[in-house]
Structures are given as structure tokens and as C-alpha cells.
């Protein structure tokens, strides 16, 4: 804790009078008294302190009662109606010390607010981790099923028991778009695509001399 000392303190008329009345020790004792009050009585009230105590605190070594009586008479120190002593205009000259309790309270409130904010952030973070961890051991949700592909159109005609490479026994296409069926089997109608493939196969066999013209 510190006190404020005006740069014009030593040149002030009131200070010069104190210096003439009590010597160099007068201003020194006054500053020593202020330092004590700033440390122990930040509101400037000297409750329970007598004039003898005041001189002891100030370190006055001169005539007993001289410093205290002069300080009260020149209003360096005020005496209340109940006889209690206080430093004159302490709040005006030492506002930093006088309002130190409010600064301390504001600092405590700020510290509590920071702590509460930090605590809430930690709680929220834990809650988020817990929510995500609840699904960590389970299987991932199944994706939406893709639409089943539509079945290929069924061929109009199926050919069973036929040799698509060899064609009819004589290598020629059967009349009416019907391949030669195995013995005892009824002829099976062919689709146009199969007939075209069969005709192409016969043509190539003829070109190669493998089929009868």
C-alpha cells in the first residue's frame, strides 16, 4: 500500500508553519503518521487512538503533547464530537487508499466470474464428450438402403438345349426363325436378335467353306 504526497507539500504555507513550529521533525512525523494510517486505517479514522498513541505512532521525540495538539489545532488531524481522531480530508487527498476495499471487492467479483465461466466451460466440454462417447462403443448407423435395381426385362423367348455355335445340322438357318431342336424336342421360337446372330454365324461358316451353300 502507498500514499500520495503532493509535489507542493513542502512549499505549502501550512507545511512551512509546521516546520517553524516543530522543526524538521514536524513534517517527518506527519508523513510517518500518514503512512501508518494508510496501512492500518485506510478510511482515515483513528478509532481507539489517543493523542499519546498518535505521537508514538508518528515517532515524535519532542515535548509530550506538542505534536498532537499542534496537529489538531492546525487541522492536520480532526477531532470528532465524541473525541475520536481522524486525518483531515483523508478521502480527498488519499482516494486510492480510501476506496481500496471497493477495488478489492471488485477484484474478488471478477475472479469469481472468471472462475464460474471457466467451470461452466469445463462442464459443457465434459457434457459434449460424454454425449459423443455414448455412441462410441456402438455400431455406426446403417446407411439408407439404395433402391433395388429394376430387374432386366425378361427375354421374350428362351432357348434351351440348343447349340448356338453349330446351328442346324446342315449349317443353315432353320425356316421360320426356328433352330433345330434336339431329337424329340419341339422347336422353340427365337427372338430376332438371336436369329440375326444365327444368320451371321451361318454366313461366316459359308465364307470359310464350313457350311453347305
Coordinates of N, CA and C in Angstrom, one line a residue:
X1 N 0.8 -1.2 0.0 CA 0.0 0.0 0.0 C 0.9 1.2 0.0
X2 N 0.5 2.3 -0.7 CA 1.2 3.5 -0.7 C 0.3 4.7 -0.5
X3 N 0.9 5.9 -0.2 CA 0.1 7.1 -0.1 C 0.6 8.1 -1.1
X4 N -0.3 9.1 -1.4 CA 0.1 10.1 -2.3 C 0.6 11.4 -1.6
X5 N 1.7 11.9 -2.0 CA 2.2 13.1 -1.5 C 2.3 14.2 -2.5
X6 N 1.6 15.3 -2.4 CA 1.6 16.3 -3.3 C 3.0 16.9 -3.5
X7 N 3.3 17.2 -4.8 CA 4.6 17.8 -5.0 C 4.8 19.1 -4.4
X8 N 3.7 19.8 -4.1 CA 3.8 21.1 -3.4 C 3.7 21.1 -1.9
X9 N 3.9 19.8 -1.4 CA 3.7 19.7 0.1 C 4.7 20.5 0.9
X10 N 6.0 20.5 0.5 CA 7.0 21.2 1.3 C 6.9 22.7 1.2
X11 N 6.4 23.2 0.0 CA 6.3 24.6 -0.2 C 4.9 25.2 0.3
X12 N 4.0 24.3 0.7 CA 2.7 24.8 1.2 C 2.9 25.6 2.4
X13 N 2.0 26.7 2.6 CA 2.1 27.6 3.7 C 1.9 26.8 5.0
X14 N 0.9 25.9 5.0 CA 0.6 25.2 6.2 C 1.8 24.3 6.6
X15 N 2.5 23.7 5.7 CA 3.7 22.9 6.0 C 4.8 23.8 6.5
X16 N 5.0 25.0 5.9 CA 6.1 25.9 6.4 C 5.8 26.3 7.8
X17 N 4.6 26.5 8.2 CA 4.2 26.9 9.6 C 4.6 25.7 10.5
X18 N 4.3 24.5 10.1 CA 4.6 23.3 10.9 C 6.1 23.2 11.1
X19 N 6.8 23.5 10.0 CA 8.3 23.4 10.1 C 8.8 24.4 11.1
X20 N 8.3 25.7 11.1 CA 8.8 26.7 12.0 C 8.4 26.4 13.5
X21 N 7.2 25.7 13.6 CA 6.7 25.5 15.0 C 7.4 24.3 15.6
X22 N 7.6 23.2 14.9 CA 8.1 22.0 15.4 C 9.5 21.6 14.9
X23 N 10.0 22.3 14.0 CA 11.3 22.0 13.4 C 11.1 20.9 12.3
X24 N 12.3 20.4 11.8 CA 12.3 19.5 10.7 C 11.5 18.2 11.1
X25 N 11.5 17.9 12.4 CA 10.9 16.7 12.9 C 9.4 16.7 12.7
X26 N 8.8 17.9 12.6 CA 7.3 18.1 12.5 C 6.8 17.4 11.2
X27 N 7.3 17.9 10.0 CA 6.8 17.3 8.8 C 7.1 15.8 8.6
X28 N 8.3 15.4 9.2 CA 8.7 14.0 9.1 C 7.7 13.1 9.9
X29 N 7.4 13.6 11.1 CA 6.4 12.9 11.9 C 5.0 12.8 11.3
X30 N 4.6 13.9 10.6 CA 3.3 13.9 9.9 C 3.3 12.9 8.8
X31 N 4.3 12.8 8.0 CA 4.4 11.8 6.9 C 4.4 10.4 7.5
X32 N 5.1 10.2 8.6 CA 5.2 8.9 9.2 C 3.8 8.5 9.7
X33 N 3.0 9.4 10.3 CA 1.6 9.2 10.7 C 0.8 8.8 9.5
X34 N 0.9 9.5 8.4 CA 0.1 9.2 7.2 C 0.4 7.8 6.7
X35 N 1.6 7.4 6.7 CA 2.0 6.0 6.3 C 1.3 5.0 7.1
X36 N 1.3 5.2 8.4 CA 0.7 4.2 9.4 C -0.8 4.1 9.1
X37 N -1.4 5.3 9.0 CA -2.9 5.3 8.7 C -3.2 4.6 7.4
X38 N -2.4 4.9 6.4 CA -2.7 4.2 5.1 C -2.6 2.7 5.2
X39 N -1.7 2.2 6.0 CA -1.5 0.8 6.1 C -2.6 0.1 7.1
X40 N -2.9 0.8 8.1 CA -3.8 0.2 9.2 C -5.2 0.8 9.2
X41 N -5.4 2.0 8.8 CA -6.7 2.6 8.8 C -7.0 3.3 7.5
X42 N -7.3 2.5 6.4 CA -7.5 3.1 5.1 C -8.6 4.1 5.0
X43 N -9.6 4.1 5.9 CA -10.6 5.1 5.9 C -10.2 6.4 6.6
X44 N -9.0 6.5 7.2 CA -8.5 7.7 7.8 C -9.0 7.9 9.2
X45 N -9.9 7.0 9.7 CA -10.4 7.2 11.1 C -9.4 6.5 12.1
X46 N -9.1 7.2 13.1 CA -8.1 6.7 14.1 C -8.9 6.3 15.4
X47 N -9.8 5.3 15.2 CA -10.6 4.9 16.3 C -9.8 4.2 17.4
X48 N -10.0 4.6 18.6 CA -9.3 4.0 19.7 C -7.9 4.5 19.9
X49 N -7.5 5.5 19.1 CA -6.1 6.0 19.3 C -6.2 7.4 20.0
X50 N -5.4 7.4 21.1 CA -5.4 8.7 21.8 C -4.3 9.6 21.3
X51 N -4.2 10.8 21.9 CA -3.1 11.7 21.4 C -1.7 11.2 21.7
X52 N -1.6 10.5 22.9 CA -0.3 9.9 23.2 C 0.1 8.9 22.2
X53 N -1.0 8.0 21.9 CA -0.7 7.0 20.9 C -0.3 7.6 19.5
X54 N -1.0 8.7 19.2 CA -0.7 9.4 17.9 C 0.7 9.8 17.8
X55 N 1.3 10.4 18.9 CA 2.6 10.9 18.9 C 3.6 9.7 18.9
X56 N 3.2 8.6 19.5 CA 4.1 7.4 19.5 C 4.1 6.9 18.0
X57 N 3.0 6.8 17.4 CA 2.9 6.3 16.0 C 3.7 7.2 15.1
X58 N 3.6 8.5 15.3 CA 4.4 9.5 14.4 C 5.9 9.5 14.7
X59 N 6.3 9.0 15.9 CA 7.7 9.0 16.2 C 8.2 10.3 16.8
X60 N 7.2 11.0 17.4 CA 7.6 12.4 17.9 C 8.5 12.2 19.1
X61 N 9.6 12.9 19.2 CA 10.5 12.8 20.3 C 10.7 14.1 21.1
X62 N 9.9 15.1 20.7 CA 9.9 16.4 21.4 C 9.0 16.4 22.6
X63 N 8.6 17.6 23.0 CA 7.8 17.8 24.2 C 6.5 17.0 24.0
X64 N 6.2 16.2 25.1 CA 5.0 15.4 25.1 C 3.7 16.3 24.9
X65 N 2.9 15.9 23.9 CA 1.7 16.5 23.6 C 1.8 17.7 22.6
X66 N 3.0 18.1 22.4 CA 3.2 19.3 21.5 C 2.8 18.9 20.0
X67 N 3.2 17.8 19.5 CA 2.9 17.4 18.1 C 1.4 17.2 18.0
X68 N 0.8 16.4 18.9 CA -0.6 16.1 18.8 C -1.5 17.4 18.9
X69 N -1.2 18.2 19.8 CA -2.0 19.4 20.0 C -1.9 20.4 18.8
X70 N -0.6 20.5 18.3 CA -0.4 21.3 17.1 C -1.2 20.8 15.9
X71 N -1.1 19.4 15.7 CA -1.7 18.8 14.5 C -3.2 19.0 14.6
X72 N -3.8 18.9 15.8 CA -5.3 19.1 15.9 C -5.6 20.6 15.7
X73 N -4.8 21.5 16.3 CA -5.1 22.9 16.2 C -5.0 23.4 14.7
X74 N -4.0 22.9 14.0 CA -3.8 23.4 12.6 C -4.6 22.5 11.6
X75 N -5.4 21.6 12.1 CA -6.3 20.7 11.3 C -5.5 19.8 10.4
X76 N -4.4 19.3 10.8 CA -3.8 18.2 10.2 C -4.5 16.9 10.6
X77 N -5.1 17.0 11.8 CA -5.9 15.9 12.4 C -7.2 16.5 12.9
X78 N -8.3 15.8 12.6 CA -9.6 16.3 13.1 C -10.0 15.5 14.4
X79 N -10.7 16.2 15.3 CA -11.3 15.6 16.4 C -12.8 15.7 16.3
X80 N -13.4 14.5 16.4 CA -14.9 14.4 16.3 C -15.6 14.8 17.6
X81 N -16.9 14.9 17.5 CA -17.7 15.3 18.7 C -17.5 14.3 19.8
X82 N -17.3 13.0 19.5 CA -17.0 12.0 20.5 C -15.6 11.9 20.9
X83 N -14.8 12.8 20.4 CA -13.3 12.8 20.8 C -12.5 11.9 19.9
X84 N -13.1 11.2 19.0 CA -12.3 10.3 18.1 C -11.5 11.1 17.1
X85 N -10.3 10.7 16.8 CA -9.4 11.4 15.9 C -9.5 10.8 14.5
X86 N -9.2 11.6 13.5 CA -9.2 11.2 12.1 C -8.3 12.1 11.3
X87 N -7.7 11.7 10.2 CA -6.9 12.5 9.4 C -7.7 13.5 8.6
X88 N -7.3 14.7 8.6 CA -8.1 15.8 7.9 C -8.1 15.5 6.4
X89 N -9.4 15.5 5.8 CA -9.6 15.4 4.3 C -8.8 14.2 3.8
X90 N -8.9 13.1 4.5 CA -8.1 11.9 4.1 C -8.7 11.4 2.8
X91 N -10.0 11.3 2.6 CA -10.7 10.8 1.4 C -10.3 11.6 0.2
X92 N -10.2 12.9 0.4 CA -9.9 13.8 -0.8 C -8.4 13.6 -1.2
X93 N -7.5 13.5 -0.2 CA -6.1 13.5 -0.6 C -5.6 12.1 -0.8
X94 N -6.3 11.1 -0.3 CA -5.8 9.7 -0.5 C -7.0 8.8 -1.0
X95 N -7.6 9.2 -2.2 CA -8.7 8.4 -2.7 C -8.3 6.9 -3.0
X96 N -7.1 6.7 -3.4 CA -6.7 5.3 -3.8 C -6.8 4.4 -2.6
X97 N -6.3 4.9 -1.4 CA -6.3 4.1 -0.2 C -7.7 4.0 0.3
X98 N -8.4 5.1 0.3 CA -9.8 5.2 0.9 C -10.7 4.2 0.2
X99 N -10.6 4.0 -1.1 CA -11.5 3.1 -1.9 C -10.9 1.8 -2.1
X100 N -9.9 1.4 -1.4 CA -9.2 0.1 -1.6 C -10.1 -1.1 -1.4
X101 N -11.1 -0.9 -0.4 CA -12.0 -2.0 -0.1 C -12.9 -2.3 -1.3
X102 N -13.3 -1.2 -2.0 CA -14.2 -1.4 -3.2 C -13.4 -2.1 -4.3
X103 N -12.1 -1.7 -4.5 CA -11.3 -2.3 -5.5 C -11.1 -3.8 -5.2
X104 N -10.9 -4.1 -3.9 CA -10.7 -5.5 -3.5 C -12.0 -6.3 -3.8
X105 N -13.1 -5.7 -3.5 CA -14.4 -6.4 -3.7 C -14.6 -6.6 -5.2
X106 N -14.3 -5.6 -6.0 CA -14.5 -5.7 -7.5 C -13.5 -6.8 -8.0
X107 N -12.3 -6.8 -7.5 CA -11.4 -7.9 -7.9 C -11.8 -9.3 -7.6
X108 N -12.4 -9.4 -6.4 CA -13.0 -10.7 -6.0 C -14.1 -11.1 -6.9
X109 N -15.0 -10.2 -7.1 CA -16.2 -10.5 -8.0 C -15.7 -10.9 -9.4
X110 N -14.7 -10.2 -9.9 CA -14.1 -10.5 -11.2 C -13.5 -11.9 -11.2
X111 N -12.8 -12.2 -10.1 CA -12.2 -13.5 -10.0 C -13.2 -14.6 -10.0
X112 N -14.3 -14.4 -9.2 CA -15.4 -15.4 -9.1 C -16.1 -15.5 -10.5
X113 N -16.3 -14.4 -11.2 CA -16.9 -14.5 -12.5 C -16.0 -15.3 -13.5
X114 N -14.7 -15.1 -13.4 CA -13.8 -15.8 -14.3 C -13.8 -17.3 -13.9
X115 N -13.8 -17.6 -12.6 CA -13.9 -19.0 -12.2 C -15.2 -19.7 -12.6
X116 N -16.3 -19.0 -12.5 CA -17.6 -19.6 -12.9 C -17.6 -19.8 -14.4
X117 N -17.1 -18.8 -15.1 CA -17.0 -19.0 -16.6 C -16.2 -20.2 -17.0
X118 N -15.0 -20.3 -16.3 CA -14.1 -21.5 -16.6 C -14.8 -22.8 -16.2
X119 N -15.5 -22.8 -15.0 CA -16.1 -24.0 -14.6 C -17.3 -24.4 -15.5
X120 N -18.0 -23.5 -16.0 CA -19.1 -23.8 -16.9 C -18.6 -24.3 -18.2
X121 N -17.4 -23.7 -18.7 CA -16.8 -24.2 -20.0 C -16.4 -25.7 -19.8
X122 N -15.8 -26.0 -18.6 CA -15.3 -27.3 -18.4 C -16.5 -28.3 -18.3
X123 N -17.6 -27.9 -17.6 CA -18.8 -28.8 -17.5 C -19.4 -29.0 -18.9
X124 N -19.5 -27.9 -19.7 CA -20.0 -28.1 -21.0 C -19.2 -29.0 -21.9
X125 N -17.8 -28.8 -21.8 CA -16.9 -29.7 -22.5 C -17.1 -31.2 -22.1
X126 N -17.2 -31.4 -20.8 CA -17.4 -32.8 -20.4 C -18.7 -33.3 -20.9
X127 N -19.7 -32.5 -20.9 CA -21.0 -33.0 -21.3 C -21.0 -33.3 -22.8
X128 N -20.3 -32.6 -23.6 CA -20.2 -32.9 -25.0 C -19.4 -34.1 -25.2
X129 N -18.3 -34.3 -24.5 CA -17.5 -35.5 -24.6 C -18.3 -36.7 -24.2
X130 N -19.2 -36.6 -23.1 CA -20.0 -37.7 -22.7 C -21.0 -38.1 -23.7
X131 N -21.6 -37.0 -24.4 CA -22.7 -37.3 -25.4 C -22.1 -38.0 -26.6
X132 N -20.9 -37.6 -27.0 CA -20.3 -38.3 -28.1 C -19.7 -39.6 -27.8
X133 N -19.3 -39.8 -26.5 CA -18.8 -41.1 -26.1 C -19.9 -42.2 -25.9
X134 N -21.1 -41.7 -25.7 CA -22.2 -42.7 -25.5 C -22.4 -43.5 -26.8
X135 N -22.0 -43.0 -28.0 CA -22.2 -43.8 -29.2 C -20.9 -44.4 -29.7
X136 N -19.8 -44.2 -28.9 CA -18.5 -44.7 -29.4 C -18.5 -46.2 -29.5
X137 N -19.1 -46.9 -28.5 CA -19.0 -48.4 -28.5 C -20.0 -49.1 -29.4
X138 N -20.9 -48.4 -30.0 CA -22.0 -49.0 -30.8 C -21.6 -49.0 -32.3
X139 N -22.4 -49.7 -33.0 CA -22.1 -49.7 -34.5 C -22.6 -48.4 -35.1
X140 N -22.0 -48.0 -36.2 CA -22.4 -46.8 -36.9 C -23.8 -47.1 -37.5
X141 N -24.6 -46.0 -37.5 CA -25.9 -46.2 -38.1 C -25.8 -46.7 -39.5
X142 N -26.7 -47.6 -39.8 CA -26.8 -48.2 -41.2 C -27.2 -47.2 -42.2
X143 N -26.5 -47.1 -43.3 CA -26.9 -46.1 -44.3 C -28.2 -46.5 -44.9
X144 N -28.9 -45.5 -45.4 CA -30.2 -45.7 -46.1 C -30.0 -46.7 -47.2
X145 N -30.8 -47.7 -47.3 CA -30.7 -48.7 -48.4 C -30.9 -48.1 -49.8
X146 N -30.0 -48.4 -50.7 CA -30.1 -47.9 -52.0 C -31.3 -48.6 -52.7
X147 N -32.0 -47.9 -53.6 CA -33.1 -48.6 -54.3 C -32.7 -49.8 -55.0
X148 N -33.4 -50.9 -54.9 CA -33.1 -52.1 -55.6 C -33.2 -51.9 -57.1
X149 N -32.1 -52.3 -57.8 CA -32.2 -52.1 -59.3 C -33.4 -52.9 -59.9
X150 N -34.0 -52.3 -60.8 CA -35.1 -53.0 -61.5 C -34.5 -54.1 -62.3
X151 N -35.2 -55.3 -62.3 CA -34.7 -56.5 -63.0 C -34.7 -56.2 -64.5
X152 N -33.7 -56.8 -65.1 CA -33.6 -56.7 -66.6 C -34.9 -57.3 -67.2
X153 N -35.3 -56.7 -68.2 CA -36.5 -57.3 -68.9 C -36.3 -58.8 -69.3
X154 N -37.2 -59.6 -69.0 CA -37.1 -61.0 -69.3 C -37.1 -61.1 -70.9
X155 N -36.3 -62.0 -71.4 CA -36.3 -62.2 -72.9 C -37.7 -62.8 -73.2
X156 N -38.1 -62.4 -74.4 CA -39.4 -62.9 -74.9 C -39.4 -64.4 -75.1
X157 N -38.2 -64.9 -75.5 CA -38.1 -66.4 -75.7 C -36.8 -66.9 -75.2
X158 N -36.8 -68.0 -74.5 CA -35.6 -68.6 -74.0 C -35.3 -69.8 -74.9
X159 N -34.1 -70.0 -75.2 CA -33.6 -71.2 -76.0 C -33.0 -72.1 -75.1
X160 N -33.4 -73.3 -75.0 CA -32.9 -74.3 -74.1 C -32.4 -75.5 -75.0
X161 N -31.3 -76.1 -74.6 CA -30.8 -77.4 -75.2 C -30.4 -77.2 -76.7
X162 N -30.0 -75.9 -77.1 CA -29.5 -75.7 -78.4 C -28.1 -75.4 -78.5
X163 N -27.4 -75.6 -79.6 CA -26.0 -75.2 -79.7 C -26.0 -73.9 -80.5
X164 N -25.7 -72.8 -79.9 CA -25.7 -71.5 -80.6 C -24.5 -71.4 -81.5
X165 N -23.5 -72.3 -81.5 CA -22.4 -72.2 -82.3 C -22.5 -73.0 -83.6
X166 N -23.1 -74.1 -83.5 CA -23.1 -75.1 -84.6 C -24.3 -74.9 -85.4
X167 N -25.4 -74.3 -85.0 CA -26.6 -74.1 -85.8 C -27.3 -75.4 -86.1
X168 N -28.0 -75.5 -87.3 CA -28.6 -76.7 -87.7 C -27.6 -77.7 -88.1
X169 N -28.0 -78.9 -88.2 CA -27.1 -80.0 -88.6 C -26.4 -79.7 -89.9
X170 N -27.1 -79.0 -90.8 CA -26.6 -78.8 -92.1 C -25.9 -77.4 -92.2
X171 N -25.9 -76.7 -91.1 CA -25.2 -75.3 -91.1 C -26.1 -74.2 -91.5
X172 N -27.3 -74.5 -91.9 CA -28.2 -73.5 -92.5 C -29.2 -73.1 -91.4
X173 N -29.8 -71.9 -91.5 CA -30.8 -71.4 -90.6 C -32.1 -72.2 -90.8
X174 N -32.7 -72.5 -89.8 CA -34.0 -73.2 -89.9 C -35.1 -72.3 -90.4
X175 N -36.0 -72.8 -91.2 CA -37.0 -71.9 -91.7 C -37.9 -71.4 -90.6
X176 N -38.4 -70.2 -90.9 CA -39.4 -69.6 -90.0 C -38.8 -69.1 -88.7
X177 N -37.5 -68.9 -88.7 CA -36.8 -68.4 -87.5 C -36.8 -69.4 -86.3
X178 N -36.6 -70.7 -86.6 CA -36.6 -71.8 -85.6 C -35.3 -72.6 -85.7
X179 N -34.6 -72.7 -84.6 CA -33.4 -73.5 -84.7 C -33.8 -75.0 -84.6
X180 N -32.8 -75.8 -85.0 CA -33.1 -77.2 -84.9 C -33.0 -77.7 -83.5
X181 N -34.0 -78.2 -82.9 CA -34.0 -78.7 -81.5 C -33.4 -80.1 -81.5
X182 N -33.0 -80.5 -80.3 CA -32.6 -81.9 -80.1 C -33.7 -82.8 -80.5
X183 N -33.3 -84.1 -80.8 CA -34.3 -85.1 -81.2 C -35.3 -85.3 -80.2
X184 N -36.5 -85.3 -80.6 CA -37.7 -85.4 -79.7 C -38.1 -84.2 -79.1
X185 N -37.4 -83.0 -79.3 CA -37.8 -81.8 -78.6 C -38.6 -80.9 -79.6
X186 N -39.6 -80.2 -79.2 CA -40.3 -79.3 -80.0 C -39.5 -78.1 -80.4
X187 N -39.6 -77.6 -81.6 CA -38.9 -76.4 -82.0 C -39.3 -75.2 -81.0
X188 N -38.3 -74.4 -80.7 CA -38.6 -73.2 -79.8 C -38.4 -71.9 -80.6
X189 N -39.4 -71.0 -80.6 CA -39.2 -69.8 -81.3 C -38.0 -69.0 -80.8
X190 N -37.4 -68.3 -81.8 CA -36.2 -67.5 -81.4 C -36.5 -66.0 -81.5
X191 N -35.8 -65.2 -80.8 CA -36.0 -63.7 -80.9 C -35.3 -63.3 -82.1
X192 N -35.6 -62.1 -82.6 CA -35.0 -61.5 -83.7 C -33.5 -61.3 -83.5
X193 N -33.1 -61.0 -82.4 CA -31.6 -60.8 -82.1 C -30.9 -62.1 -82.3
X194 N -31.4 -63.1 -81.7 CA -30.8 -64.4 -81.8 C -30.8 -64.9 -83.3
X195 N -31.9 -64.6 -84.0 CA -31.9 -65.0 -85.4 C -30.9 -64.3 -86.2
X196 N -30.7 -63.0 -85.9 CA -29.7 -62.3 -86.7 C -28.3 -62.8 -86.4
X197 N -28.0 -63.1 -85.1 CA -26.7 -63.7 -84.7 C -26.5 -65.1 -85.4
X198 N -27.6 -65.9 -85.5 CA -27.5 -67.2 -86.1 C -27.2 -67.0 -87.6
X199 N -27.9 -66.1 -88.2 CA -27.7 -65.9 -89.7 C -26.2 -65.4 -90.0
X200 N -25.7 -64.5 -89.1 CA -24.4 -64.0 -89.2 C -23.4 -65.2 -89.1
X201 N -23.6 -66.1 -88.2 CA -22.8 -67.2 -87.9 C -22.8 -68.2 -89.2
X202 N -23.9 -68.4 -89.7 CA -24.0 -69.2 -90.9 C -23.3 -68.6 -92.1
X203 N -23.4 -67.3 -92.2 CA -22.7 -66.6 -93.3 C -21.2 -66.8 -93.2
X204 N -20.7 -66.6 -92.0 CA -19.3 -66.8 -91.8 C -18.8 -68.2 -92.1
X205 N -19.6 -69.2 -91.7 CA -19.2 -70.5 -91.9 C -19.2 -70.8 -93.4
X206 N -20.1 -70.2 -94.2 CA -20.1 -70.5 -95.6 C -18.9 -69.8 -96.2
X207 N -18.5 -68.6 -95.7 CA -17.3 -68.0 -96.3 C -16.1 -68.8 -96.0
X208 N -16.1 -69.5 -94.9 CA -14.9 -70.3 -94.6 C -15.0 -71.7 -95.2
X209 N -16.1 -72.0 -95.9 CA -16.2 -73.3 -96.5 C -16.6 -74.4 -95.6
X210 N -17.2 -74.0 -94.4 CA -17.5 -75.0 -93.4 C -19.0 -75.4 -93.5
X211 N -19.8 -74.6 -94.3 CA -21.2 -75.0 -94.4 C -21.6 -75.1 -95.9
X212 N -22.6 -75.9 -96.1 CA -23.1 -76.1 -97.5 C -23.8 -74.8 -97.9
X213 N -23.6 -74.5 -99.2 CA -24.3 -73.3 -99.8 C -25.8 -73.5 -99.8

